[in-house]
XYZ file of C-alpha atoms in Angstrom:
612
model
C -32.462 2.134 33.946
C -30.238 0.475 30.626
C -26.960 -0.270 31.460
C -25.369 -0.469 28.662
C -21.862 -3.053 28.994
C -18.935 -0.037 28.569
C -20.800 0.656 32.074
C -19.625 -2.690 33.443
C -16.298 -2.488 32.063
C -13.038 -2.147 34.512
C -12.162 1.326 33.757
C -8.234 0.570 32.735
C -10.153 -1.758 30.097
C -11.984 1.884 28.865
C -8.824 2.976 29.015
C -6.567 0.858 26.927
C -9.764 1.005 24.890
C -8.961 4.777 24.026
C -5.681 4.184 23.236
C -7.159 3.098 20.051
C -9.908 5.424 18.750
C -9.983 9.142 17.424
C -10.246 11.118 20.645
C -12.701 13.070 19.043
C -14.505 10.455 18.330
C -14.269 8.586 22.180
C -15.652 11.992 23.358
C -18.126 12.396 20.760
C -19.066 9.369 21.105
C -19.347 8.578 25.493
C -18.270 11.763 26.981
C -21.893 12.670 28.675
C -23.317 8.477 29.461
C -22.938 8.812 33.239
C -20.668 10.079 35.054
C -17.960 7.301 35.128
C -17.372 7.271 31.402
C -16.651 11.132 32.612
C -14.665 10.933 34.965
C -12.509 8.053 32.811
C -12.425 9.933 30.233
C -11.219 13.483 31.994
C -9.008 11.902 34.510
C -7.664 8.984 33.366
C -7.521 8.652 29.335
C -3.853 10.896 29.155
C -2.842 9.410 25.766
C -4.851 10.516 23.971
C -4.672 10.874 19.833
C -6.651 13.025 17.252
C -6.505 12.225 13.414
C -8.298 14.653 11.214
C -8.080 13.141 7.883
C -10.986 12.435 6.066
C -13.479 14.898 8.363
C -15.702 16.764 7.310
C -15.478 21.539 7.463
C -18.689 21.383 10.014
C -17.217 18.378 12.130
C -13.841 19.560 12.430
C -14.928 23.186 13.733
C -16.699 21.247 16.771
C -14.106 18.975 17.375
C -11.810 22.137 17.051
C -14.259 25.041 19.492
C -15.925 21.808 22.229
C -13.291 18.928 22.298
C -9.710 20.264 21.993
C -9.595 22.812 24.652
C -11.062 20.439 26.163
C -8.521 17.577 26.141
C -5.320 19.416 24.468
C -2.619 19.097 27.110
C -3.289 15.504 27.237
C -2.951 15.056 23.777
C -0.112 12.613 23.013
C -0.847 12.415 18.926
C -2.203 15.158 16.188
C -2.681 14.034 12.418
C -3.881 17.110 10.042
C -4.534 17.073 6.066
C -2.879 19.617 4.316
C -4.533 21.637 0.850
C -3.229 18.635 -0.738
C -6.207 16.933 0.748
C -9.809 16.083 -0.151
C -11.034 19.024 2.615
C -8.146 21.800 1.786
C -7.352 25.534 4.757
C -8.101 22.833 7.821
C -4.171 23.776 8.643
C -4.638 27.705 7.892
C -7.614 27.201 10.177
C -6.692 24.823 12.896
C -3.749 27.442 13.992
C -5.997 30.538 13.993
C -7.912 28.337 16.283
C -4.706 27.050 18.560
C -1.732 30.037 18.242
C 0.713 28.498 19.467
C 0.802 24.253 19.620
C 3.616 24.337 22.074
C 2.016 26.811 25.741
C -1.697 24.969 24.350
C -0.793 20.686 23.195
C 2.350 20.450 25.607
C 2.626 16.434 26.006
C 2.658 16.434 21.576
C 4.338 12.977 20.617
C 4.140 12.956 17.135
C 2.864 15.271 14.231
C 1.965 14.754 10.869
C 0.719 16.627 8.022
C -0.305 14.242 5.148
C -1.509 15.741 1.536
C 0.237 19.205 1.617
C 2.421 22.425 -0.697
C 5.068 23.853 0.539
C 2.980 27.185 1.554
C 1.187 25.126 4.651
C 4.616 23.521 5.704
C 6.039 27.866 6.122
C 3.237 28.467 7.659
C 4.056 25.597 10.084
C 7.583 25.388 10.494
C 7.604 28.768 13.737
C 5.192 27.250 15.519
C 7.355 23.483 15.694
C 10.291 24.968 17.628
C 7.575 24.915 20.950
C 6.665 21.712 20.490
C 9.845 20.502 23.370
C 7.724 17.390 24.543
C 7.587 16.259 20.025
C 9.883 13.027 18.753
C 8.045 12.381 15.949
C 7.582 14.818 12.669
C 6.073 12.642 9.671
C 5.805 15.993 6.713
C 4.027 13.530 4.521
C 5.225 9.599 5.058
C 8.644 7.932 5.354
C 7.657 6.102 2.362
C 10.547 6.678 -0.032
C 9.443 8.599 -3.787
C 9.665 7.919 -7.192
C 12.281 10.693 -8.623
C 10.285 11.459 -11.546
C 7.415 11.962 -8.588
C 9.331 15.063 -7.365
C 8.755 18.144 -7.854
C 11.757 20.500 -6.912
C 9.634 23.605 -5.926
C 7.946 22.006 -3.073
C 11.503 20.796 -1.195
C 13.511 23.073 1.069
C 16.845 23.574 0.560
C 17.679 25.659 3.262
C 17.860 23.978 7.127
C 14.964 24.368 9.436
C 15.136 24.406 13.561
C 13.189 21.953 14.038
C 12.983 20.581 17.668
C 15.795 19.188 19.348
C 13.958 16.143 21.120
C 13.418 14.641 17.698
C 13.578 10.950 17.008
C 11.946 10.482 14.369
C 11.864 12.882 11.239
C 9.995 12.269 7.447
C 10.453 16.080 5.545
C 10.790 17.464 2.331
C 13.881 18.697 1.624
C 17.043 18.373 -0.962
C 20.222 17.999 0.241
C 22.584 20.108 -1.442
C 25.801 22.496 -0.749
C 23.294 25.329 0.080
C 21.579 22.765 3.053
C 25.026 21.937 4.716
C 25.613 25.727 4.484
C 22.675 26.896 6.468
C 22.364 23.964 8.943
C 26.431 23.592 11.523
C 23.982 21.450 14.718
C 23.896 18.109 15.223
C 20.126 16.529 16.040
C 19.624 13.688 17.787
C 17.128 11.505 15.436
C 17.519 7.878 15.310
C 15.162 7.164 11.914
C 15.249 10.148 9.010
C 12.939 10.094 5.055
C 14.475 12.898 3.714
C 13.221 13.851 -0.363
C 16.203 13.404 -1.780
C 20.486 13.418 -1.166
C 22.843 14.925 -3.237
C 25.528 12.326 -3.470
C 28.379 14.516 -2.669
C 27.223 15.858 0.659
C 26.252 12.468 2.307
C 28.954 12.404 3.641
C 28.662 16.281 5.066
C 25.148 15.135 5.705
C 25.065 12.167 7.764
C 27.402 14.050 10.348
C 24.667 16.125 11.234
C 23.241 13.512 12.952
C 25.339 11.237 14.733
C 22.916 8.505 16.740
C 21.143 8.430 12.781
C 19.857 4.253 12.812
C 18.031 4.690 9.397
C 17.111 6.269 6.539
C 15.011 6.697 3.822
C 15.652 8.682 0.535
C 16.202 9.523 -2.977
C 20.245 9.990 -3.632
C 20.477 12.327 -6.820
C 23.672 13.375 -9.066
C 25.936 15.822 -8.267
C 25.054 19.064 -7.018
C 26.664 22.219 -7.914
C 29.685 21.861 -6.158
C 33.249 19.842 -7.156
C 33.911 18.227 -4.037
C 33.396 14.493 -3.861
C 33.061 12.297 -0.609
C 35.976 11.354 0.130
C 37.335 14.446 -0.356
C 35.000 15.802 2.485
C 36.353 17.121 5.247
C 36.462 14.955 7.877
C 34.610 12.158 5.281
C 37.042 9.605 6.978
C 34.966 9.576 9.907
C 32.905 5.300 10.420
C 28.386 5.898 11.331
C 28.477 3.212 13.286
C 24.745 3.779 14.443
C 23.173 2.949 10.926
C 21.676 0.235 9.980
C 18.540 0.540 7.345
C 19.547 2.027 4.527
C 17.101 2.760 1.770
C 17.481 3.932 -1.576
C 16.383 4.768 -5.112
C 19.970 5.446 -7.091
C 19.299 7.694 -10.012
C 20.844 7.165 -13.111
C 24.327 10.067 -13.072
C 25.617 8.557 -9.088
C 28.253 6.346 -9.804
C 28.851 2.883 -8.393
C 32.330 3.974 -6.996
C 30.667 7.407 -5.286
C 28.137 4.376 -3.241
C 30.508 2.106 -2.954
C 32.718 4.774 -0.885
C 30.010 6.095 0.534
C 29.598 2.540 1.965
C 32.976 1.976 3.246
C 31.750 4.782 5.983
C 28.182 2.926 7.437
C 31.093 -0.652 8.730
C 26.986 -2.265 10.580
C 25.374 -1.905 7.972
C 22.026 -4.267 8.413
C 19.962 -3.508 5.530
C 20.376 -2.310 2.730
C 17.781 -1.359 0.216
C 17.657 -0.466 -3.256
C 16.243 0.723 -6.498
C 17.891 2.133 -9.289
C 16.431 2.861 -13.532
C 19.255 3.057 -15.836
C 21.452 2.552 -12.922
C 25.658 2.320 -13.401
C 27.313 -0.910 -14.905
C 28.602 -1.629 -12.504
C 25.629 -1.166 -10.258
C 24.907 -4.605 -12.199
C 28.043 -6.591 -11.300
C 28.075 -8.843 -8.427
C 31.643 -8.534 -7.619
C 31.646 -4.958 -7.038
C 29.265 -5.446 -4.583
C 31.398 -8.180 -3.369
C 34.454 -6.076 -2.287
C 32.038 -2.934 -0.804
C 29.166 -4.416 0.756
C 29.891 -5.143 4.504
C 30.464 -7.914 6.191
C 27.863 -7.116 9.059
C 24.739 -6.809 5.738
C 22.567 -8.832 6.359
C 19.706 -7.911 4.295
C 20.447 -6.614 0.815
C 17.113 -6.272 -1.834
C 17.813 -4.476 -4.768
C 15.342 -3.790 -8.092
C 17.547 -2.165 -11.235
C 15.839 -2.464 -14.652
C 17.713 -1.380 -17.561
C 15.980 0.177 -20.844
C 19.043 1.409 -22.900
C 19.262 -0.049 -25.836
C 22.420 -1.037 -24.774
C 22.797 -5.115 -25.198
C 23.613 -7.199 -21.926
C 24.890 -11.103 -22.290
C 22.018 -11.679 -19.184
C 23.254 -15.226 -18.340
C 26.679 -14.014 -17.756
C 24.875 -10.981 -15.682
C 23.192 -13.460 -13.063
C 25.988 -16.235 -13.233
C 28.483 -14.721 -10.281
C 24.925 -13.869 -8.061
C 24.363 -16.803 -8.375
C 28.015 -18.124 -6.666
C 28.257 -19.102 -2.607
C 28.521 -15.807 -1.069
C 25.326 -14.457 -2.456
C 23.352 -18.265 -1.741
C 24.876 -18.768 0.923
C 23.000 -15.392 2.583
C 20.355 -15.419 1.795
C 19.963 -13.485 -1.267
C 18.947 -14.909 -4.717
C 18.736 -13.531 -7.386
C 16.551 -13.754 -11.146
C 16.439 -11.826 -14.574
C 13.711 -10.787 -16.599
C 13.896 -9.565 -19.658
C 11.356 -8.711 -22.494
C 11.698 -7.037 -26.376
C 14.962 -9.323 -26.433
C 17.377 -8.264 -23.542
C 16.930 -4.691 -25.233
C 14.517 -4.338 -21.582
C 15.699 -5.914 -18.772
C 15.540 -6.426 -14.334
C 17.737 -7.269 -12.231
C 15.885 -7.978 -8.809
C 16.561 -10.310 -5.321
C 13.926 -11.929 -4.790
C 10.811 -11.201 -1.777
C 10.960 -14.421 0.493
C 8.013 -15.948 0.881
C 7.598 -15.169 -2.789
C 9.127 -16.310 -5.843
C 8.968 -15.163 -9.536
C 9.409 -18.081 -11.681
C 8.700 -14.845 -14.435
C 9.974 -15.499 -17.894
C 8.631 -13.042 -21.024
C 7.860 -13.589 -24.396
C 11.045 -14.299 -25.952
C 11.849 -17.559 -24.811
C 14.948 -16.265 -22.514
C 15.718 -19.176 -19.816
C 16.921 -17.387 -17.018
C 16.209 -19.110 -14.061
C 16.236 -23.114 -15.556
C 17.835 -25.304 -12.765
C 17.999 -28.819 -13.221
C 18.280 -29.290 -9.450
C 15.248 -29.630 -7.293
C 14.841 -27.534 -4.673
C 11.760 -27.822 -2.717
C 10.689 -24.112 -0.538
C 7.933 -25.450 2.426
C 7.582 -21.082 3.505
C 6.766 -20.684 -0.609
C 2.953 -19.079 -0.455
C 2.410 -17.300 -3.330
C 3.840 -17.702 -6.615
C 4.604 -15.476 -9.872
C 4.161 -17.440 -13.014
C 3.757 -15.984 -16.065
C 2.045 -17.587 -19.063
C 4.459 -19.596 -20.785
C 3.180 -22.840 -18.355
C 5.842 -25.149 -20.338
C 8.677 -23.840 -18.881
C 9.747 -23.753 -15.082
C 12.185 -23.944 -13.147
C 12.110 -27.252 -10.916
C 10.518 -26.222 -7.668
C 7.842 -27.784 -5.129
C 6.477 -25.486 -2.954
C 3.912 -27.856 -1.519
C 2.131 -24.980 0.966
C 1.802 -22.275 -2.378
C -2.258 -21.101 -1.498
C -2.199 -17.569 -4.885
C -0.867 -17.562 -7.836
C -0.258 -14.977 -10.001
C -0.489 -15.499 -13.573
C 0.414 -13.137 -16.525
C 0.306 -13.654 -19.943
C -0.117 -12.293 -23.549
C -2.911 -13.587 -25.486
C -1.484 -15.137 -29.084
C -4.529 -17.749 -28.886
C -3.277 -20.528 -28.268
C -3.174 -22.758 -25.282
C 0.030 -24.233 -24.074
C 0.962 -27.167 -22.270
C 1.798 -27.301 -18.710
C 4.858 -28.124 -16.918
C 4.772 -31.321 -15.312
C 5.555 -29.223 -11.951
C 3.193 -27.194 -12.012
C 0.484 -29.124 -12.798
C 1.802 -30.727 -8.886
C 1.584 -26.557 -8.159
C -1.869 -26.035 -10.133
C -2.899 -29.785 -7.600
C -1.622 -28.477 -3.792
C -3.987 -29.065 -1.878
C -3.466 -25.761 -0.630
C -3.517 -23.949 -3.512
C -6.463 -22.218 -3.544
C -6.655 -18.029 -4.963
C -5.897 -17.147 -8.863
C -4.449 -13.766 -9.359
C -4.762 -12.692 -12.299
C -1.896 -10.008 -12.621
C -3.863 -6.206 -13.867
C -1.291 -5.174 -16.866
C -0.501 -8.325 -18.722
C -3.546 -11.008 -17.984
C -4.242 -13.541 -19.432
C -6.588 -14.697 -21.491
C -10.589 -15.781 -20.089
C -9.095 -18.910 -22.375
C -6.137 -19.671 -20.793
C -8.087 -18.796 -16.908
C -10.332 -21.647 -17.399
C -7.584 -23.562 -19.115
C -5.721 -23.355 -15.790
C -9.103 -23.780 -13.551
C -9.754 -27.219 -15.685
C -6.522 -28.744 -14.171
C -6.209 -27.204 -10.812
C -7.899 -29.048 -7.886
C -11.250 -28.649 -6.714
C -10.258 -26.118 -4.091
C -9.424 -23.441 -6.648
C -12.862 -21.222 -5.101
C -11.269 -17.353 -4.976
C -11.101 -15.217 -8.311
C -9.230 -11.923 -7.888
C -9.086 -9.292 -11.339
C -9.156 -6.353 -12.536
C -12.748 -4.358 -14.107
C -11.658 -4.234 -16.901
C -9.915 -8.474 -17.768
C -14.478 -9.117 -16.608
C -15.525 -6.265 -19.663
C -13.177 -8.660 -21.949
C -14.758 -11.265 -20.186
C -18.272 -10.501 -21.005
C -17.799 -8.630 -24.183
C -17.786 -11.686 -26.113
C -20.050 -14.398 -26.469
C -17.883 -16.508 -26.720
C -17.288 -16.748 -23.746
C -20.369 -17.673 -22.615
C -19.121 -21.693 -20.803
C -16.184 -19.460 -19.094
C -18.617 -17.517 -17.110
C -20.705 -20.883 -16.867
C -17.457 -22.648 -14.940
C -16.311 -19.545 -13.521
C -20.375 -20.130 -11.720
C -19.605 -24.019 -10.483
C -15.733 -22.884 -9.090
C -15.903 -18.674 -7.972
C -17.463 -18.446 -4.857
C -15.082 -15.612 -3.388
C -14.345 -12.529 -5.486
C -11.722 -9.201 -5.949
C -11.665 -6.603 -8.165
C -8.890 -4.492 -8.105
C -9.138 -2.179 -10.304
C -10.846 0.844 -9.888
C -10.148 2.680 -12.848
C -13.010 1.304 -14.873
C -17.129 -0.352 -13.399
C -19.415 -1.261 -14.551
C -22.780 -0.518 -16.962
C -25.458 -1.065 -16.028
C -26.271 -4.584 -19.249
C -22.287 -5.915 -17.443
C -23.849 -6.157 -14.023
C -26.400 -7.869 -15.101
C -23.946 -11.424 -17.041
C -22.307 -10.186 -13.646
C -24.491 -11.173 -11.402
C -25.392 -13.918 -13.475
C -21.661 -15.507 -13.819
C -21.014 -15.506 -9.965
C -24.765 -16.087 -9.256
C -22.918 -18.418 -6.231
C -19.828 -15.938 -4.985
C -20.026 -15.766 -0.915
C -17.488 -12.868 -0.496
C -16.849 -10.712 -2.720
C -14.475 -6.876 -2.928
C -16.620 -4.211 -6.377
C -16.330 -1.354 -6.694
C -19.679 0.230 -8.207
C -21.662 4.304 -9.195
C -24.474 4.582 -7.071
C -25.876 3.077 -4.044
C -29.058 1.564 -6.832
C -26.277 -1.093 -8.264
C -25.492 -1.440 -4.796
C -28.897 -2.713 -4.233
C -29.476 -4.656 -7.433
C -25.891 -7.153 -6.733
C -26.788 -7.193 -2.459
C -30.368 -8.713 -3.507
C -28.737 -11.241 -6.699
C -26.151 -12.597 -4.521
C -28.310 -14.642 -2.741
C -25.473 -16.693 -1.245
C -23.699 -13.634 0.920
C -21.721 -13.272 3.676
C -19.198 -10.796 3.345
C -19.582 -7.611 1.017
C -16.975 -5.153 0.685
C -18.070 -2.543 -1.692
C -16.740 1.117 -2.361
C -18.345 3.810 -3.806
C -18.317 7.197 -3.985
C -19.268 10.295 -1.350
C -21.867 11.425 -2.907
C -24.303 9.094 -3.272
C -24.190 8.372 0.787
C -24.855 12.074 1.660
C -28.183 11.987 2.017
C -28.743 8.643 3.669
C -28.176 8.860 7.071
C -28.891 5.628 8.616
C -27.049 2.343 6.067
C -28.742 -0.382 9.350
C -32.257 1.593 7.703
C -31.481 1.675 4.877
C -29.868 -1.508 4.062
C -33.148 -3.158 5.515
C -36.235 -1.239 3.403
C -33.792 -1.926 0.067
C -32.692 -5.357 0.655
C -33.706 -8.973 1.714
C -30.710 -9.722 4.456
C -31.950 -8.453 8.249
C -29.608 -10.754 10.304
C -26.106 -8.843 9.323
C -23.063 -6.348 11.050
C -22.791 -3.123 8.491
C -19.372 -0.751 8.639
C -18.447 2.332 6.599
C -15.320 2.696 6.074
C -12.896 5.442 4.501
C -12.562 4.838 1.186
C -10.728 6.467 -1.724
C -10.348 10.284 -1.487
C -14.364 11.340 -2.138
C -15.385 7.778 -1.583
C -16.267 5.293 0.958
C -16.222 1.639 1.306
C -19.052 -0.340 3.469
C -18.247 -3.386 4.348
C -21.137 -6.502 5.182
C -21.080 -9.381 7.384
C -24.361 -11.691 6.500
C -25.711 -13.262 8.743
C -28.409 -17.006 7.967
C -30.308 -15.696 5.358
C -33.310 -17.719 6.469
C -34.630 -14.114 7.236
C -34.573 -12.063 4.409
C -37.434 -10.096 2.640
C -38.735 -12.402 -0.390
C -42.125 -10.216 -0.751
C -40.018 -6.551 0.062
C -37.128 -8.266 -3.001
C -39.959 -9.669 -5.158
C -42.789 -6.670 -5.790
C -40.801 -3.477 -5.398
C -36.414 -4.037 -4.809
C -36.095 -5.436 -8.263
C -38.229 -4.044 -9.892
C -37.468 -0.512 -8.504
C -34.181 -0.977 -10.040
C -33.608 0.994 -13.215
C -32.315 -2.003 -14.801
C -35.094 -3.982 -14.418
C -37.784 -1.683 -15.042
C -36.339 -0.677 -18.175
C -36.449 -3.130 -20.057
C -40.257 -4.021 -18.350
C -41.221 -1.092 -20.042
C -39.273 -2.141 -22.932
C -41.114 -5.156 -23.705
C -44.316 -5.613 -21.232
C -45.577 -2.408 -21.571
């Protein structure tokens, strides 16, 4: 009898492994192997997690009818997809299978619903109060939304009854006077994400959550009420528990309203703000200094102005360079475009430093003193490399380049030349939205150290490289220098002709991350790129539907014999194939020469055209 390695593991380790696996996958994979494993799964695994994201309807039905009835009382975490997912209808069906959540999932601590509609939430809400031990409820997620992405028709404007045991809540609320009037109870929630809160109801809303220490939301313009924060009864109360505040503030919210609220949170430690065309006082350093809590240790903001009102950017930025800001490590930058008609005022996120100049020759970060940043590993640079702050980054590993293509090659600032030749520098990133030209990349590679071997770019950028015959010398340079390629834009895939140019250019790649449209293309690249040690390839699920054994498919269609393969979820309708490739001495060269190449559509088409 063959004894598996799992059989020899201590019971405690098997239980710990179960904490990291989906319970349905765990039981489908291991239950029934032997009596010992069955006993461990049934009697020692008491904290099971179930996640129905990216599951087929057949698998869902199997889990709900065969596995969940056996383990329901031991499930502590449950995640379900809503009607906006790739598998709509699972939530209503789940509530058909399990009509009383509170009497079945008696130890459920965490429940999450993703990609939902309002109707999904409406059918779920009546079941939630039954879950008396539920501590974490997430309808959506805890990531703050942008105001223009909010559909108010999908929000709840009235209070809904939730378990009193909750400590963490994400819910699609729109908090207005209407909500305040329907809620007169307090909850012990400590972490809260709601979609939108009207500024004039913020104080009253906070009074419902006296233990709240983290709040994430969009702060909206005043609702129908004529009240303002200062006149709300009980508004003198201090919210001593609030430590973390993450906000997107719409343009109609005045700074005075927001500052009034800040005076009620004296223990605030972290404040994160994003705003588009905010009240002009949000851009005033002195206003912030007068209203921020002395206990605030982390302050990040990103304020974007697109109006045509002129600003003196240097005067605007200067107060943010005072000791008040620099002594706290709050470094503020101003990025402008279109000669100041568009600009962003934001804090720099350590350990990333932005040395970013828009092409209107406004130098806003210029400094005559040399500053050393020993912990910086990533830098962003505009194409105009003759401009630079005097920053020294001895441990920089990657540089992201932005740039407009004007056909000229800029003189590189000596400080930037030092960056390019830093011993740790290995990775060039080309921005997707404002990319540098292929010629400029070649110029940078020529000035960089030989250690640069990683390139991140978009498929669009590669297309622009391949379409011009004059770029062949740049392709040759990439062949010589690049050993790892990451394609981070998925809106465009390479054509067959581009794939040939791609394979020729990157013939020496050792690692690749790419999106393809067919398994034939995957086989073509894997057979051409003989130096690969790792590949991450995203493919449509429709291409993989008929492949039941990926390992066998790789053996039959590529040269590789020594490899490890893993399939992971990609997008909504795609999957990622991760391939780790071992020794290249064990290859199927005969199969490659006589079958694999000649059967590929690209090769077959050229043979028919030229030789038959």
